[in-house]
Short mmCIF file of C-alpha atoms in Angstrom, two decimals:
data_model
loop_
_atom_site.label_atom_id
_atom_site.label_comp_id
_atom_site.label_asym_id
_atom_site.label_seq_id
_atom_site.Cartn_x
_atom_site.Cartn_y
_atom_site.Cartn_z
CA MET A 1 -27.60 85.47 104.82
CA ALA A 2 -29.04 82.77 107.05
CA GLU A 3 -31.12 80.11 105.34
CA THR A 4 -34.19 81.06 107.41
CA ASP A 5 -33.97 84.59 106.01
CA VAL A 6 -34.05 83.48 102.36
CA ALA A 7 -37.83 83.38 101.98
CA ALA A 8 -38.23 86.76 103.65
CA ALA A 9 -35.54 88.42 101.55
CA SER A 10 -36.78 86.97 98.28
CA LEU A 11 -39.74 88.47 96.47
CA PHE A 12 -40.55 85.21 94.74
CA GLY A 13 -40.05 81.86 96.44
CA ALA A 14 -38.38 78.84 94.81
CA GLU A 15 -36.02 76.00 95.69
CA ARG A 16 -33.59 77.44 98.20
CA ARG A 17 -30.24 76.11 97.06
CA LEU A 18 -30.55 76.50 93.29
CA CYS A 19 -31.76 79.74 91.75
CA SER A 20 -32.93 80.29 88.17
CA ALA A 21 -34.88 82.73 86.01
CA ASP A 22 -38.32 81.71 84.76
CA VAL A 23 -39.74 82.09 81.26
CA LEU A 24 -42.94 84.04 81.92
CA SER A 25 -45.78 85.53 79.90
CA PRO A 26 -46.15 89.33 79.78
CA PRO A 27 -49.05 89.34 82.30
CA GLU A 28 -46.97 87.26 84.74
CA VAL A 29 -43.98 89.60 84.46
CA ARG A 30 -46.19 92.66 84.89
CA ALA A 31 -47.68 91.02 87.98
CA ARG A 32 -44.20 90.55 89.47
CA ILE A 33 -43.37 94.19 88.79
CA GLU A 34 -46.59 95.19 90.53
CA VAL A 35 -45.64 93.05 93.56
CA ALA A 36 -42.26 94.83 93.72
CA VAL A 37 -44.01 98.22 93.61
CA LEU A 38 -46.51 97.19 96.31
CA ASN A 39 -43.71 95.98 98.57
CA PHE A 40 -41.93 99.29 98.09
CA LEU A 41 -45.09 101.29 98.92
CA ALA A 42 -45.89 99.09 101.93
CA ALA A 43 -42.46 99.75 103.42
CA LEU A 44 -42.72 103.46 102.68
CA SER A 45 -46.17 103.81 104.26
CA SER A 46 -45.56 101.66 107.33
CA PRO A 47 -47.11 103.54 110.31
CA SER A 48 -44.55 102.19 112.78
CA SER A 49 -41.31 102.70 110.88
CA PRO A 50 -41.69 104.05 107.33
CA SER A 51 -38.64 103.30 105.19
CA ILE A 52 -37.42 102.94 101.63
CA SER A 53 -37.21 99.23 100.96
CA ILE A 54 -33.98 97.51 99.97
CA LEU A 55 -34.00 95.51 96.74
CA PRO A 56 -32.77 91.93 97.35
CA LEU A 57 -30.89 90.69 94.28
CA ILE A 58 -29.32 87.30 93.70
CA ALA A 59 -25.56 87.88 93.94
CA ARG A 60 -23.82 87.49 90.59
CA LYS A 61 -20.36 86.77 91.98
CA SER A 62 -17.94 83.86 91.78
CA ALA A 63 -18.42 83.17 95.50
CA ASN A 64 -22.11 82.48 94.82
CA CYS A 65 -21.70 80.28 91.75
CA SER A 66 -20.93 76.65 91.14
CA LEU A 67 -21.35 74.01 88.46
CA ARG A 68 -24.25 71.65 88.14
CA SER A 69 -24.27 68.55 85.95
CA GLY A 70 -27.27 67.25 84.04
CA LEU A 71 -28.74 64.00 85.34
CA LEU A 72 -29.42 62.58 81.88
CA SER A 73 -26.71 64.35 79.86
CA ASP A 74 -23.05 65.30 79.99
CA VAL A 75 -23.84 69.04 79.90
CA SER A 76 -22.78 71.15 82.89
CA SER A 77 -23.74 74.74 83.54
CA VAL A 78 -23.13 77.61 85.93
CA TYR A 79 -25.76 78.12 88.60
CA LEU A 80 -26.25 80.69 91.34
CA SER A 81 -27.30 79.95 94.91
CA TYR A 82 -29.57 81.96 97.17
CA ALA A 83 -27.02 84.49 98.41
CA PHE A 84 -28.15 88.08 98.14
CA CYS A 85 -26.68 91.47 97.43
CA LYS A 86 -28.70 94.62 97.90
CA ARG A 87 -29.53 97.83 96.11
CA SER A 88 -30.33 100.63 98.53
CA LEU A 89 -31.27 104.27 98.00
CA MET A 90 -29.63 105.11 101.32
CA ARG A 91 -26.11 104.02 100.32
CA GLU A 92 -24.21 106.56 98.27
CA ASN A 93 -22.64 104.03 95.91
CA ASP A 94 -25.98 102.27 95.36
CA ALA A 95 -28.38 105.19 95.01
CA LYS A 96 -28.20 105.55 91.24
CA ALA A 97 -28.19 101.80 90.66
CA PHE A 98 -31.30 101.57 92.86
CA VAL A 99 -33.11 104.16 90.74
CA ARG A 100 -31.97 102.51 87.50
CA VAL A 101 -33.67 99.26 88.47
CA TRP A 102 -37.01 101.05 88.82
CA LYS A 103 -36.51 102.96 85.58
CA VAL A 104 -35.86 99.74 83.64
CA MET A 105 -38.86 98.03 85.24
CA GLU A 106 -41.04 101.01 84.34
CA ILE A 107 -40.16 100.75 80.64
CA CYS A 108 -40.44 96.94 80.65
CA TYR A 109 -43.90 97.20 82.20
CA LYS A 110 -44.94 99.59 79.44
CA ILE A 111 -43.55 97.65 76.46
CA LEU A 112 -44.98 94.36 77.77
CA GLY A 113 -48.39 96.02 77.97
CA GLU A 114 -48.01 97.11 74.35
CA GLY A 115 -46.91 93.63 73.23
CA LYS A 116 -43.56 94.92 71.94
CA LEU A 117 -39.92 93.88 72.09
CA VAL A 118 -36.86 96.14 72.32
CA THR A 119 -33.16 95.46 71.97
CA GLN A 120 -30.75 96.47 74.72
CA ARG A 121 -29.48 99.23 72.46
CA GLU A 122 -33.00 100.58 71.86
CA LEU A 123 -33.63 100.43 75.59
CA PHE A 124 -30.47 102.46 76.19
CA TYR A 125 -31.61 105.24 73.86
CA LYS A 126 -35.04 105.33 75.50
CA LEU A 127 -33.49 105.61 78.94
CA LEU A 128 -30.85 108.10 77.80
CA SER A 129 -33.67 110.31 76.49
CA ASP A 130 -35.89 109.95 79.56
CA SER A 131 -33.29 109.79 82.34
CA PRO A 132 -29.87 111.02 81.15
CA LYS A 133 -28.81 111.61 84.75
CA TYR A 134 -28.90 107.88 85.45
CA PHE A 135 -28.02 106.28 82.10
CA SER A 136 -24.92 107.74 80.49
CA CYS A 137 -23.62 104.53 78.87
CA GLN A 138 -24.76 101.12 77.67
CA ARG A 139 -23.08 99.45 80.65
CA HIS A 140 -25.56 101.09 83.03
CA VAL A 141 -28.44 99.57 81.06
CA ASN A 142 -26.86 96.12 80.84
CA GLN A 143 -26.18 95.99 84.58
CA SER A 144 -29.67 97.25 85.41
CA ILE A 145 -31.26 94.59 83.19
CA GLN A 146 -29.34 91.91 85.08
CA ASP A 147 -30.46 93.50 88.36
CA VAL A 148 -34.10 93.30 87.23
CA VAL A 149 -33.63 89.66 86.18
CA SER A 150 -32.14 88.96 89.63
CA LEU A 151 -35.02 90.74 91.37
CA LEU A 152 -37.96 89.37 89.38
CA ARG A 153 -36.43 85.95 88.57
CA CYS A 154 -37.48 86.01 84.94
CA THR A 155 -35.49 85.88 81.71
CA ARG A 156 -34.54 88.95 79.70
CA GLN A 157 -36.77 87.81 76.85
CA SER A 158 -39.66 87.63 79.33
CA LEU A 159 -39.00 91.29 80.16
CA GLY A 160 -39.54 92.17 76.50
CA ILE A 161 -35.81 92.70 75.90
CA MET A 162 -34.57 91.08 72.71
CA ALA A 163 -31.03 89.85 72.25
CA SER A 164 -28.83 91.92 69.94
CA SER A 165 -27.34 89.25 67.74
CA ARG A 166 -24.11 89.39 65.76
CA GLY A 167 -24.12 85.69 64.99
CA ALA A 168 -24.23 83.82 61.70
CA LEU A 169 -24.25 80.21 60.53
CA ILE A 170 -23.67 78.30 57.32
CA GLY A 171 -23.34 74.70 56.16
CA ARG A 172 -25.39 71.51 56.07
CA LEU A 173 -28.57 72.90 57.57
CA LEU A 174 -32.12 73.64 56.40
CA LEU A 175 -34.05 76.26 58.37
CA ASN A 176 -37.82 76.10 58.12
CA GLU A 177 -39.82 78.96 59.60
CA PRO A 178 -43.62 78.63 59.88
CA GLU A 179 -45.30 80.21 56.85
CA GLU A 180 -41.89 81.17 55.42
CA GLU A 181 -39.72 79.70 52.67
CA HIS A 182 -37.05 77.33 53.88
CA ILE A 183 -33.42 78.48 53.93
CA ASP A 184 -30.70 76.17 52.64
CA CYS A 185 -27.61 77.28 54.54
CA SER A 186 -25.29 75.29 52.24
CA ILE A 187 -25.81 77.59 49.26
CA LEU A 188 -25.32 80.94 50.98
CA GLY A 189 -22.47 83.39 50.51
CA PRO A 190 -19.51 83.44 52.92
CA SER A 191 -21.30 85.77 55.36
CA GLY A 192 -23.79 83.00 56.07
CA HIS A 193 -27.28 83.34 57.52
CA ALA A 194 -27.70 86.11 60.10
CA ILE A 195 -29.15 84.84 63.38
CA THR A 196 -32.14 86.85 64.57
CA GLY A 197 -32.13 88.20 68.11
CA ASP A 198 -35.78 87.27 68.66
CA LEU A 199 -35.66 84.05 70.68
CA ASN A 200 -39.37 83.47 70.09
CA LYS A 201 -38.70 83.21 66.34
CA LEU A 202 -35.75 80.89 66.94
CA ARG A 203 -37.94 78.61 69.07
CA LYS A 204 -40.30 78.13 66.13
CA LEU A 205 -37.59 76.97 63.71
CA ASN A 206 -37.75 73.48 62.27
CA LEU A 207 -34.22 72.21 61.67
CA CYS A 208 -33.03 69.54 59.25
CA SER A 209 -29.41 68.50 58.77
CA ASP A 210 -27.17 65.66 57.59
CA ALA A 211 -24.09 67.20 59.24
CA ARG A 212 -21.74 65.09 61.34
CA TYR A 213 -20.12 67.97 63.23
CA LEU A 214 -20.99 71.43 64.52
CA ILE A 215 -18.04 73.82 64.59
CA LEU A 216 -18.04 77.07 66.56
CA VAL A 217 -15.62 79.66 65.19
CA GLU A 218 -14.49 82.56 67.37
CA LYS A 219 -13.36 84.95 64.62
CA ASP A 220 -15.60 86.14 61.80
CA ALA A 221 -12.63 86.31 59.40
CA ILE A 222 -11.89 82.60 60.00
CA PHE A 223 -15.59 81.77 59.68
CA GLN A 224 -15.79 83.52 56.30
CA ARG A 225 -12.57 81.87 55.09
CA LEU A 226 -13.92 78.41 55.95
CA ALA A 227 -17.24 79.33 54.33
CA GLU A 228 -15.49 80.53 51.15
CA ASP A 229 -13.65 77.19 50.99
CA ARG A 230 -16.98 75.37 51.45
CA LEU A 231 -15.48 73.32 54.26
CA TYR A 232 -18.90 71.83 54.96
CA ASN A 233 -18.87 70.09 51.55
CA GLN A 234 -15.60 68.33 52.39
CA LEU A 235 -16.38 67.79 56.07
CA PRO A 236 -20.16 67.56 56.59
CA CYS A 237 -20.66 70.19 59.24
CA ILE A 238 -22.44 73.34 60.34
CA LEU A 239 -20.31 76.43 61.00
CA ILE A 240 -21.49 79.02 63.49
CA THR A 241 -19.95 82.21 64.85
CA ALA A 242 -20.86 85.02 67.22
CA LYS A 243 -17.99 87.11 65.81
CA GLY A 244 -16.26 87.25 69.17
CA TYR A 245 -17.78 86.92 72.60
CA PRO A 246 -21.01 84.88 72.33
CA ASP A 247 -24.34 86.72 72.43
CA ILE A 248 -27.53 85.14 73.78
CA ALA A 249 -29.12 84.47 70.39
CA THR A 250 -26.07 82.57 69.10
CA ARG A 251 -25.89 80.57 72.33
CA PHE A 252 -29.63 79.88 72.09
CA ILE A 253 -29.53 78.49 68.55
CA LEU A 254 -26.42 76.45 69.41
CA HIS A 255 -28.33 74.92 72.32
CA LEU A 256 -31.33 74.36 70.04
CA LEU A 257 -29.11 72.53 67.54
CA SER A 258 -27.61 70.41 70.31
CA GLN A 259 -31.09 69.44 71.52
CA THR A 260 -32.39 68.74 68.02
CA PHE A 261 -29.32 66.71 67.02
CA PRO A 262 -28.06 65.22 70.33
CA ASN A 263 -25.50 62.99 68.60
CA LEU A 264 -23.84 65.90 66.80
CA PRO A 265 -20.47 66.67 68.48
CA ILE A 266 -19.74 70.37 69.00
CA PHE A 267 -16.20 71.71 68.59
CA ALA A 268 -15.01 75.25 69.30
CA LEU A 269 -12.20 76.72 67.21
CA VAL A 270 -10.90 79.56 69.39
CA ASP A 271 -7.65 81.46 69.82
CA TRP A 272 -5.01 80.04 72.14
CA ASN A 273 -5.22 82.94 74.59
CA PRO A 274 -7.26 83.90 77.69
CA ALA A 275 -10.07 85.48 75.65
CA GLY A 276 -10.44 82.37 73.49
CA LEU A 277 -10.65 80.15 76.56
CA ALA A 278 -13.20 82.50 78.17
CA ILE A 279 -15.33 82.27 75.02
CA LEU A 280 -15.12 78.47 75.10
CA CYS A 281 -16.18 78.40 78.77
CA THR A 282 -19.13 80.71 78.10
CA TYR A 283 -20.47 78.42 75.36
CA LYS A 284 -19.85 75.36 77.51
CA TYR A 285 -21.05 76.53 80.93
CA GLY A 286 -22.58 79.98 80.61
CA SER A 287 -21.47 83.06 82.52
CA ILE A 288 -21.72 84.17 86.13
CA SER A 289 -23.32 87.46 85.13
CA MET A 290 -26.16 85.47 83.52
CA GLY A 291 -26.02 82.59 85.99
CA LEU A 292 -29.80 82.59 86.43
CA GLU A 293 -30.22 81.65 82.76
CA SER A 294 -27.00 79.76 81.96
CA TYR A 295 -28.56 76.30 82.01
CA ARG A 296 -30.83 77.33 79.12
CA TYR A 297 -27.85 77.82 76.78
CA ALA A 298 -25.08 75.49 78.02
CA CYS A 299 -23.77 72.86 75.59
CA ASN A 300 -21.20 70.09 75.69
CA VAL A 301 -18.55 71.94 73.67
CA LYS A 302 -15.10 70.46 73.05
CA TRP A 303 -11.95 72.47 72.43
CA LEU A 304 -10.62 72.36 68.88
CA GLY A 305 -7.32 74.11 68.30
CA LEU A 306 -3.85 74.68 69.69
CA ARG A 307 -2.71 73.28 73.03
CA GLY A 308 0.41 73.99 75.01
CA ASP A 309 2.22 70.98 73.52
CA ASP A 310 1.76 72.43 70.03
CA LEU A 311 3.66 75.65 70.74
CA GLN A 312 6.98 74.14 69.69
CA LEU A 313 5.58 73.95 66.15
CA ILE A 314 4.81 77.68 66.04
CA PRO A 315 7.48 80.23 64.97
CA GLN A 316 8.34 82.87 67.56
CA SER A 317 7.26 85.62 65.16
CA ALA A 318 3.66 84.43 65.49
CA PHE A 319 3.47 85.07 69.25
CA GLN A 320 1.94 88.24 70.67
CA GLU A 321 2.54 89.69 74.11
CA LEU A 322 -0.44 89.49 76.46
CA LYS A 323 -2.14 92.82 77.08
CA PRO A 324 -3.38 93.96 80.52
CA ARG A 325 -6.91 92.88 79.58
CA ASP A 326 -5.62 89.41 78.64
CA LEU A 327 -3.86 89.10 82.00
CA GLN A 328 -7.04 90.16 83.79
CA ILE A 329 -9.07 87.48 81.98
CA ALA A 330 -6.38 84.87 82.68
CA LYS A 331 -6.40 85.70 86.40
CA SER A 332 -10.19 85.39 86.48
CA LEU A 333 -10.10 82.03 84.68
CA LEU A 334 -7.44 80.61 86.97
CA SER A 335 -9.52 81.50 90.01
CA SER A 336 -12.75 80.09 88.58
CA LYS A 337 -14.31 76.95 90.00
CA PHE A 338 -15.13 75.36 86.66
CA LEU A 339 -11.95 75.86 84.62
CA GLN A 340 -10.39 72.86 86.31
CA VAL A 341 -13.01 70.53 84.81
CA CYS A 342 -13.26 72.38 81.50
CA LEU A 343 -10.20 70.89 79.93
#
């Protein structure tokens, strides 16, 4: 799309080369939804050439992403440029996706008016009940949410959609919530403290720590083993896990910790395989699918664990053959623009 067409194609103007999602209040988000509806009706009722408008979405593809570096920090993050893809009712492959965007916006408009929050899973069940023809699986909801974020340029939390968190943390950390008792994470059981999915609650946390390191752990089993051994008493640290691929809430609190304790180095203990490296890159840079919000969660994470030179120390019986999914992830990583500077 030509640069002169950017302003016309975009519903909400901003800096042309770098695109991001805004944190907005419920009235502001509802206003943007109303603008989208008015644009749709204006195109439909045009006396000269009535038509069903096309939804211009920021393209969430590798060709439209790059890395940006912080001016005052060593943190880099994925960003998306102003290249557009479209959702159209007139294209067979797009018709259902087009309708899904409006269905998600309809529910978001309603819950924001009621002052509520829903998880992605709750949103799926609502949409499955109301529109089973369009939402048969969670993936349809997840993709539609990202489409709405790309259309309205606001964060998922601003839409009233709360992160579903699997994360936990433990170690040398005191959590103080307003009007709540403080939580000493060094005296908890091996499961640690469950991280809430409500980012508004996480923002209000007061954090206190004497840790010297922050260690991300990919696997929950390893996290619990280290917690059982009270590693943080021998090595003053905070342990955190998302129990696999990082969710937004875990990434958010990791970023909050990095901002609160800027001198605290962050290490990621991940598997020596494509999935482990993908997890490391997501913590460090963010993801293309959430490129509009990646800078809000990116951290300067360093790789802790096996490297290629260490393989000679590992018995052959410990190796596992890569599965088709592993090969797919590896191919994606090798073609990415930011893997080359990751390591």
